[in-house]
Coordinates of C-alpha atoms in Angstrom, one line a residue:
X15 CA 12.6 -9.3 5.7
X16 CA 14.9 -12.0 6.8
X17 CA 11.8 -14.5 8.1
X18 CA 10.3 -13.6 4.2
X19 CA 13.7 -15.0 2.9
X20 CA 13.8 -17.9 5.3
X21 CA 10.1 -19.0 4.1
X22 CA 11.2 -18.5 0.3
X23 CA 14.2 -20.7 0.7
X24 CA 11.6 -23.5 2.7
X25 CA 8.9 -23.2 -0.2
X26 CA 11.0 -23.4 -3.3
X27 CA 13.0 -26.6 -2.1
X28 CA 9.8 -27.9 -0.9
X29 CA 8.0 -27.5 -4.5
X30 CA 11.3 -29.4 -6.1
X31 CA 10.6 -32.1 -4.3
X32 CA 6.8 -32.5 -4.2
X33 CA 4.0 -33.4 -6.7
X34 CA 2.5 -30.5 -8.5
X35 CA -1.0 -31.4 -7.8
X36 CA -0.3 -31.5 -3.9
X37 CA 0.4 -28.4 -1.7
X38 CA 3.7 -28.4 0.1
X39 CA 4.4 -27.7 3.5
X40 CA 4.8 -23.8 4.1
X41 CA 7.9 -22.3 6.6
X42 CA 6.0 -19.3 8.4
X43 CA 9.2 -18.9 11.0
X44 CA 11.9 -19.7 12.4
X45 CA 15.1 -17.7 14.2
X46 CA 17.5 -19.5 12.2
X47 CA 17.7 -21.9 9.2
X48 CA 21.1 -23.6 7.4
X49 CA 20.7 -25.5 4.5
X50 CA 23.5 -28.6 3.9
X51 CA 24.1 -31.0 1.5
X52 CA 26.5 -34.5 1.8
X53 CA 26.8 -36.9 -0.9
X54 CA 23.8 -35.7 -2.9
X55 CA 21.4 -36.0 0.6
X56 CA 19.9 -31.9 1.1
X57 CA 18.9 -30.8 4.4
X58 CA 17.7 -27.6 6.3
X59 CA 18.0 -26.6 9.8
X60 CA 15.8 -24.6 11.5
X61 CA 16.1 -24.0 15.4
X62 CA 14.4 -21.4 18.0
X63 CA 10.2 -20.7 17.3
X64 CA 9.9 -23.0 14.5
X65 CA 6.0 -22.3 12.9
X66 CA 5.1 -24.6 9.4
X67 CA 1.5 -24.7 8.0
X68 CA 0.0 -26.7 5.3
X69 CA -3.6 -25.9 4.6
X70 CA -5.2 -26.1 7.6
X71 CA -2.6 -27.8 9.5
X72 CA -0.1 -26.0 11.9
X73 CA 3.0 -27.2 13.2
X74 CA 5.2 -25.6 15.9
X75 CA 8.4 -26.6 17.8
X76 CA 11.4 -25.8 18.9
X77 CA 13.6 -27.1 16.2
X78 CA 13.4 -29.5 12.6
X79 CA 15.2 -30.7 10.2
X80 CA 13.8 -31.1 6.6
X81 CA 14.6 -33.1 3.6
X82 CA 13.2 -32.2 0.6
X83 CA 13.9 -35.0 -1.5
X84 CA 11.9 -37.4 0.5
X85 CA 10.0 -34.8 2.2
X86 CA 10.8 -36.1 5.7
X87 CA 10.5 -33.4 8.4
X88 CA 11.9 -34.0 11.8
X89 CA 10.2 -32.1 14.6
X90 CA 11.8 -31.7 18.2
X91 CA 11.0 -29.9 21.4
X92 CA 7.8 -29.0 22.7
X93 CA 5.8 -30.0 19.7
X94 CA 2.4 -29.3 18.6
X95 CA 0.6 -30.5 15.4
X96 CA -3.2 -28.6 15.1
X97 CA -5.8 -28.4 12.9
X98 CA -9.4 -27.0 13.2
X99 CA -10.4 -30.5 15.3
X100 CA -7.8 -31.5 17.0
X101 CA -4.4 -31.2 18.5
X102 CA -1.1 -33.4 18.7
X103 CA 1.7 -33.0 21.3
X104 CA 4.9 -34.6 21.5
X105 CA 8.5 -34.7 22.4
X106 CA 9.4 -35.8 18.5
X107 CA 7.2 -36.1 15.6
X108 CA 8.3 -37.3 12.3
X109 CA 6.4 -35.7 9.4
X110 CA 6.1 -37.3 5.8
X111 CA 4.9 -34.4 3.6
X112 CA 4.5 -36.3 0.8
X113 CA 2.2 -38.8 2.0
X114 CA 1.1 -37.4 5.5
X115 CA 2.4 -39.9 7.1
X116 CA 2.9 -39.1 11.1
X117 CA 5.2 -41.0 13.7
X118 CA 5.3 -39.4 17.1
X119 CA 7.1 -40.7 19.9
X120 CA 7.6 -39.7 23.8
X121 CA 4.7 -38.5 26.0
X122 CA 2.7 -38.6 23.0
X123 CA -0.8 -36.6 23.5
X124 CA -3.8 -36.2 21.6
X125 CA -7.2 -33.9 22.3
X126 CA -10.2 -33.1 20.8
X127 CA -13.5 -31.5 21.7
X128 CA -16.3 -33.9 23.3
X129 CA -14.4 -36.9 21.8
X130 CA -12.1 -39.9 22.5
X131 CA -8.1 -38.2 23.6
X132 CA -5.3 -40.2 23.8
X133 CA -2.2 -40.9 25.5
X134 CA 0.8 -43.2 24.9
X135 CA 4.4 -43.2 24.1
X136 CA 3.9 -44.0 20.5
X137 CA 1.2 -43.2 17.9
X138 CA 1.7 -43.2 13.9
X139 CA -1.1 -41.8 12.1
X140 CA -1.3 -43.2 8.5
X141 CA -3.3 -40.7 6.9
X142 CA -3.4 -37.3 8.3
X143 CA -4.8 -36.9 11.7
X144 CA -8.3 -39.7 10.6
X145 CA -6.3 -43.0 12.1
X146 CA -3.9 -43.3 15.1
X147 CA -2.2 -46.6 15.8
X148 CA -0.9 -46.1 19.7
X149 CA 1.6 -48.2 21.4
X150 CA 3.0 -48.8 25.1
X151 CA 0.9 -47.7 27.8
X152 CA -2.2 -46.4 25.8
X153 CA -4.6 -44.7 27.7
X154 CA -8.7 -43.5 25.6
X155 CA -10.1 -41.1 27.3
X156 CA -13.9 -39.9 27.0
X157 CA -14.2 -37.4 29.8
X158 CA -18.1 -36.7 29.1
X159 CA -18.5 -40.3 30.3
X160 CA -15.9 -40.5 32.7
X161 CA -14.6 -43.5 30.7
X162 CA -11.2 -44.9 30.6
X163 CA -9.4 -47.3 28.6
X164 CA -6.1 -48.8 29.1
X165 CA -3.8 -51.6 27.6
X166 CA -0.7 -52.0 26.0
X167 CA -1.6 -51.3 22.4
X168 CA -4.2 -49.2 20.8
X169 CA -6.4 -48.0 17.6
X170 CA -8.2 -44.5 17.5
X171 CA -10.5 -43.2 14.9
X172 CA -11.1 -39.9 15.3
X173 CA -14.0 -39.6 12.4
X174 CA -16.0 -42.8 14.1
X175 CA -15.0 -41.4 17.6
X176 CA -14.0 -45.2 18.0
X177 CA -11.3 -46.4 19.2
X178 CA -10.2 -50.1 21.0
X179 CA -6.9 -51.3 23.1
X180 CA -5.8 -54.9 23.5
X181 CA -3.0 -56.5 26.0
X182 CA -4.5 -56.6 29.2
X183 CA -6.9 -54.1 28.6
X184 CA -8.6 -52.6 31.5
X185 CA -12.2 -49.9 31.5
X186 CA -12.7 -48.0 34.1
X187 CA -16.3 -46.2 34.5
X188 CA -16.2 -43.5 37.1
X189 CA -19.0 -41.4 38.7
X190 CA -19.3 -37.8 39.5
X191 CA -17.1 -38.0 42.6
X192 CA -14.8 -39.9 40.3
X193 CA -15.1 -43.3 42.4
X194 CA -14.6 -46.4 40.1
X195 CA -18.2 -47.8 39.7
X196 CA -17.6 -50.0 36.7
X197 CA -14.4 -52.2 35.9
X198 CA -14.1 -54.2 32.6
X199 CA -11.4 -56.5 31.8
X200 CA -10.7 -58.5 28.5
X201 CA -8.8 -59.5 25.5
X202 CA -9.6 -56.4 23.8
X203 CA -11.9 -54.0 25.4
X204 CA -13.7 -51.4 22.1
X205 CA -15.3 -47.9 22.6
X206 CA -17.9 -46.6 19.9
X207 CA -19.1 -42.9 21.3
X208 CA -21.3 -43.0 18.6
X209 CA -23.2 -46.0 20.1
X210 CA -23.0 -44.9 23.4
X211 CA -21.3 -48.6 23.9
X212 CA -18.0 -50.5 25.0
X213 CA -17.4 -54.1 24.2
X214 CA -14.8 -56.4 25.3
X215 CA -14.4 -60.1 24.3
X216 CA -12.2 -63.2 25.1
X217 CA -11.7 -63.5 29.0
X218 CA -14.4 -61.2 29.9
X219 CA -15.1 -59.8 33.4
X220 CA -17.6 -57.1 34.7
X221 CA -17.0 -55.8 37.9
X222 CA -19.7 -53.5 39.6
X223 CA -21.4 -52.8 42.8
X224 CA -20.2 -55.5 44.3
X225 CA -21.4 -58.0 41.5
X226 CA -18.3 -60.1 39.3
X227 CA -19.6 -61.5 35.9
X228 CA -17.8 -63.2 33.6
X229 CA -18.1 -64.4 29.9
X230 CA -16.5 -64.5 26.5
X231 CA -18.6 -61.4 24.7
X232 CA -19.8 -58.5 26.5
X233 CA -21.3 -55.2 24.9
X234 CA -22.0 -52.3 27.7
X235 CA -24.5 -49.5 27.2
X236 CA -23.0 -46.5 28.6
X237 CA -25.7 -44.2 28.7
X238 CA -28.7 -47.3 29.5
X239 CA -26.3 -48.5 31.6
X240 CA -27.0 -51.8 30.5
X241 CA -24.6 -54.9 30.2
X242 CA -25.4 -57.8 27.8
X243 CA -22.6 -60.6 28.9
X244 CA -22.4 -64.1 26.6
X245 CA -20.6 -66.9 26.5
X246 CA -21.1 -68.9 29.3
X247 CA -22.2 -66.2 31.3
X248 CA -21.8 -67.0 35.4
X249 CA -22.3 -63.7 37.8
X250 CA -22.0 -64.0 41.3
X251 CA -22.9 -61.7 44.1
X252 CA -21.5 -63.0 47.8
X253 CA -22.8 -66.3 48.1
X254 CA -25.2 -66.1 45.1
X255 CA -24.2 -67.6 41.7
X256 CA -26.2 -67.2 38.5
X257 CA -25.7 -68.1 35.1
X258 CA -27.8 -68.8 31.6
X259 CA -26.9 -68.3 27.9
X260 CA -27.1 -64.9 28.2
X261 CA -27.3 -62.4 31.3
X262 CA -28.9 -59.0 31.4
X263 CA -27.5 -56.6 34.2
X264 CA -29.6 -53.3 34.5
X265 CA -27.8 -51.0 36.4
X266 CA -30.3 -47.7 38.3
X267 CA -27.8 -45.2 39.3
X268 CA -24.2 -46.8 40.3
X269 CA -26.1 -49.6 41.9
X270 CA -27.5 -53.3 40.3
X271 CA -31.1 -52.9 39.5
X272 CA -31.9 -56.3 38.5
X273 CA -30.6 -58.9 36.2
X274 CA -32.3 -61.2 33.4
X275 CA -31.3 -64.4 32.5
X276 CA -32.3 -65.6 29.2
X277 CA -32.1 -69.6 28.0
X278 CA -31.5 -72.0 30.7
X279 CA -31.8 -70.3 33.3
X280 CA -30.7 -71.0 37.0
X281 CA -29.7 -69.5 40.2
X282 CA -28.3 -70.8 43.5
X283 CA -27.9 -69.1 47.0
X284 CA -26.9 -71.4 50.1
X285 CA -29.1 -72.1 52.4
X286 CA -27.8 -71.6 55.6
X287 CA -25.5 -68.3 55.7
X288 CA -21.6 -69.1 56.6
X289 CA -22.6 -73.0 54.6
X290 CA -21.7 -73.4 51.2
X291 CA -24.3 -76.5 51.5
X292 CA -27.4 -77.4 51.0
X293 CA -28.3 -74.3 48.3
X294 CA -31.6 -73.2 47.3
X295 CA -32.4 -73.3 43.2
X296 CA -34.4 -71.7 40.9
X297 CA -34.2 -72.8 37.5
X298 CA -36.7 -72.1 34.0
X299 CA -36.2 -71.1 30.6
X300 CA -36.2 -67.4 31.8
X301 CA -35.7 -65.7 34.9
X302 CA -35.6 -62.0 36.0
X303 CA -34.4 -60.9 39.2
X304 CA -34.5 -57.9 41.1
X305 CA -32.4 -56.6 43.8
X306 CA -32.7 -54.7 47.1
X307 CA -30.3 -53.3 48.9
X308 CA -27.4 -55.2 47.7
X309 CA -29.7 -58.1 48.2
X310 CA -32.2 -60.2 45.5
X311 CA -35.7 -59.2 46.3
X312 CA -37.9 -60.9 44.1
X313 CA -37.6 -63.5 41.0
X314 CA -39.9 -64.2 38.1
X315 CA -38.9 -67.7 36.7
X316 CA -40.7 -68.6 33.4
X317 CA -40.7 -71.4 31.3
X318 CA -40.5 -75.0 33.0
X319 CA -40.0 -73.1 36.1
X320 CA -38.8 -74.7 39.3
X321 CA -38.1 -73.7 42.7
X322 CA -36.0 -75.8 45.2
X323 CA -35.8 -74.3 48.9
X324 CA -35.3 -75.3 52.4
X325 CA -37.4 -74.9 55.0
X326 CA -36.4 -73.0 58.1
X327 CA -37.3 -72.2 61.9
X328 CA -35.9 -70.8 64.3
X329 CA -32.5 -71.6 62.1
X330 CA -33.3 -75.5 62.5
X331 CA -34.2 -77.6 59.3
X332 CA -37.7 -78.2 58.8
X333 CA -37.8 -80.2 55.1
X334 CA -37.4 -79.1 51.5
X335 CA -40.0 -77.8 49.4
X336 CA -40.3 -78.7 45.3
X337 CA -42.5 -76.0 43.6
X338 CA -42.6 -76.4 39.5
X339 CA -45.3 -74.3 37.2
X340 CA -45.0 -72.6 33.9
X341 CA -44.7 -69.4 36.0
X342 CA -43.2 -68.9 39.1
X343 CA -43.0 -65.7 41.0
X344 CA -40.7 -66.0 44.3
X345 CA -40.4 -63.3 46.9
X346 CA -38.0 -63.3 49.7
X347 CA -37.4 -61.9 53.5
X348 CA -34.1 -61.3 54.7
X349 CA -32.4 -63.3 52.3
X350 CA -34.7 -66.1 52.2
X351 CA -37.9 -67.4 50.3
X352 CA -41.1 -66.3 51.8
X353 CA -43.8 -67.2 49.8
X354 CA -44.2 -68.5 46.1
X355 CA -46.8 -67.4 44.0
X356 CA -47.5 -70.2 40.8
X357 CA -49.4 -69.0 37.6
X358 CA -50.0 -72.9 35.7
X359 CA -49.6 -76.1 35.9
X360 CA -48.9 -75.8 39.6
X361 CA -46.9 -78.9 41.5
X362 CA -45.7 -79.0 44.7
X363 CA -43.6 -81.8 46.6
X364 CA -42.9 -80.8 50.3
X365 CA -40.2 -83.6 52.0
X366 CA -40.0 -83.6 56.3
X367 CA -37.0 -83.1 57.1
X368 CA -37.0 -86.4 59.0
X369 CA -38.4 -87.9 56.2
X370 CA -35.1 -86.6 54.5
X371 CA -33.2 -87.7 56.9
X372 CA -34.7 -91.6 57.3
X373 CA -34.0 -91.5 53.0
X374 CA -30.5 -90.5 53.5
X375 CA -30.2 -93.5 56.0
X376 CA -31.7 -95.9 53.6
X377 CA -29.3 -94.7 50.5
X378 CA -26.5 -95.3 53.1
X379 CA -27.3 -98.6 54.3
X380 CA -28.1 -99.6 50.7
X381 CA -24.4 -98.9 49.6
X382 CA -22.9 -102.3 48.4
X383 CA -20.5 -103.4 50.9
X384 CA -16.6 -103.7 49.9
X385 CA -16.1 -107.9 49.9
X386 CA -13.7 -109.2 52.7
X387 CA -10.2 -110.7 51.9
X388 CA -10.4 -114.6 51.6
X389 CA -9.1 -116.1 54.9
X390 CA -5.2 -116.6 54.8
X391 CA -4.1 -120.5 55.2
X392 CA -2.6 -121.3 58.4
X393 CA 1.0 -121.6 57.9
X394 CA 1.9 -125.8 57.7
X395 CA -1.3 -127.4 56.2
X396 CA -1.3 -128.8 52.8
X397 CA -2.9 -127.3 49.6
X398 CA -6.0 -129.2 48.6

């Protein structure tokens, strides 16, 4: 009987203060509630099992106070806003029943089923529970995928199952054993689970299986496993370095399958191991290569295609070999070009290496000399 009472009291100053064509927010129970008024300003108090509804929503805590003439509820203690989809949990949530608005602060938390959650210290949602805007320490979570985002603000759709985070914004990709397989770092790093796909642009770098990328624009299949990085795309694996308008890594597993290299297209690897100098080229149009064992097993350079290698045996320096066609197909051995195979207009230009070496003489001893001083005078003769 008393809760019945309680709930009336709630209701009726609830309906004075909201529009007719809205429903208002419904006490279901409480242990206690005081009603106040100072200087015209109403208030209620409820403390101990607090339980509101309104439609579909549910609201419980430990204690709230309400104001009925702006319709301004303030929830505190252990609380807990649910509907059908998904739930809210807080420390204190501030509830605008006249336009929906929420503002939840402190250890902020926010589930729903096979979606994006949420975690920060802040979230406001600006119509009810469709839009979050999170802030300090944001943490998106799609635990189907194993994906994590992090930064230092945040934006959550929960209808798009979108959501993005920006100020040094980290994503993490784990595997089943939960070992960080993909790192992605950016401006602002995006999450549609409707596209299967993360993007991240400004600074952008890729870290994975022991392959570092970077670009300005970068859009990651999640479920191909497929990253598409532009803006002056470079990627470097050890001593390799490869780069093109727009670079294709295809990931089989947790490990780099092969990567594609689309508009002026080149690659470098040094010659010698340890040496930084002289480095092997491939250049072209386009070039695909695919990788072994942490190591780049073929190549397939397209398109004004040119190859640029040095000779080695027995780990001495036996001359450089030019190889240019409209299709080149490289293979390599332990790290180093075995054969070429040219589909047409096939050129070769193989160079001695003491041939190389007598031309490297000749360029030095061609070098203009630097002009001597003019002889001082001798100290006591006259000037002419």
């Amino acid at each position: 009987m008393l809760r019945r009472l309680l709930s009336l009291i709630f209701v009726v100053c609830a309906v004075r203060g909201w529009p007719q064509e809205s429903t208002p927010i419904v006490l279901e129970r409480a242990n206690s509630l005081q009603s106040f008024e100072t200087n015209g300003t109403r208030w209620q108090e409820l403390r101990g099992d607090v339980m509101m509804t309104r439609d579909s929503l549910t609201v419980t805590c430990q204690n709230a106070l309400y104001y009925p003439d702006s319709g301004l509820v303030i929830f505190t203690n252990n609380v807990e806003f649910r509907d059908p989809t998904r739930l809210l949990l807080a420390d204190e949530v501030i509830y605008n029943d006249f336009t929906q608005e929420v503002l939840a602060t402190s250890n902020v938390r926010i589930y729903q089923q096979d979606t994006l959650s949420a975690t920060a210290r802040k979230a406001k949602y600006r119509q009810r529970f469709k839009q979050a805007w999170l802030y300090d320490d944001v943490r998106l979570r799609e635990e189907n995928r194993r994906i994590l985002l992090s930064g230092a603000v945040g934006y959550l759709d929960h209808e798009r199952n979108y959501g993005w985070v920006a100020g040094n914004p980290v994503l993490v990709e784990r595997d089943s054993s939960l070992r960080v397989t993909t790192e992605i770092h950016g401006d602002t790093v995006i999450y549609d689970d409707a596209l299967d796909q993360a993007r991240c642009v400004g600074k952008v770098t890729i870290e994975r299986d022991s392959l570092i990328a970077s670009g300005s624009d970068l859009v990651y299949s999640t479920q191909q496993k497929v990253a598409v990085l532009t803006g002056s795309p470079v990627a470097t694996r050890a001593q390799d370095v490869i780069n093109g308008d727009t670079l294709k890594l295809h990931f089989e597993g947790e490990v780099l399958d092969r990567v594609e290299v689309i508009g002026n297209a080149l690659a470098t690897s040094p010659a010698d191991s340890g040496f930084s100098e002289p480095r092997h080229r491939m250049e072209g149009q386009r070039m695909t290569l695919w990788v072994d064992s942490s190591r780049i097993s073929r190549a397939l350079i397209e398109g004004n295609a040119i190859a640029t290698y040095f000779v080695r045996e027995d780990s001495q320096p036996r001359g450089l070999n030019i190889t240019s066609g409209d299709r080149l197909r490289v293979f390599f051995d332990e790290h180093k070009i075995s054969r070429i195979r040219v589909e047409g207009g096939t050129e070769g230009n193989y160079t001695p290496q003491r041939l190389m070496a007598a031309a490297a003489a000749d360029t030095t001893a061609a070098r203009p000399q630097s002009t001597p001083p003019p002889p001082r005078r001798a100290p006591g003769l006259p000037r002419r």
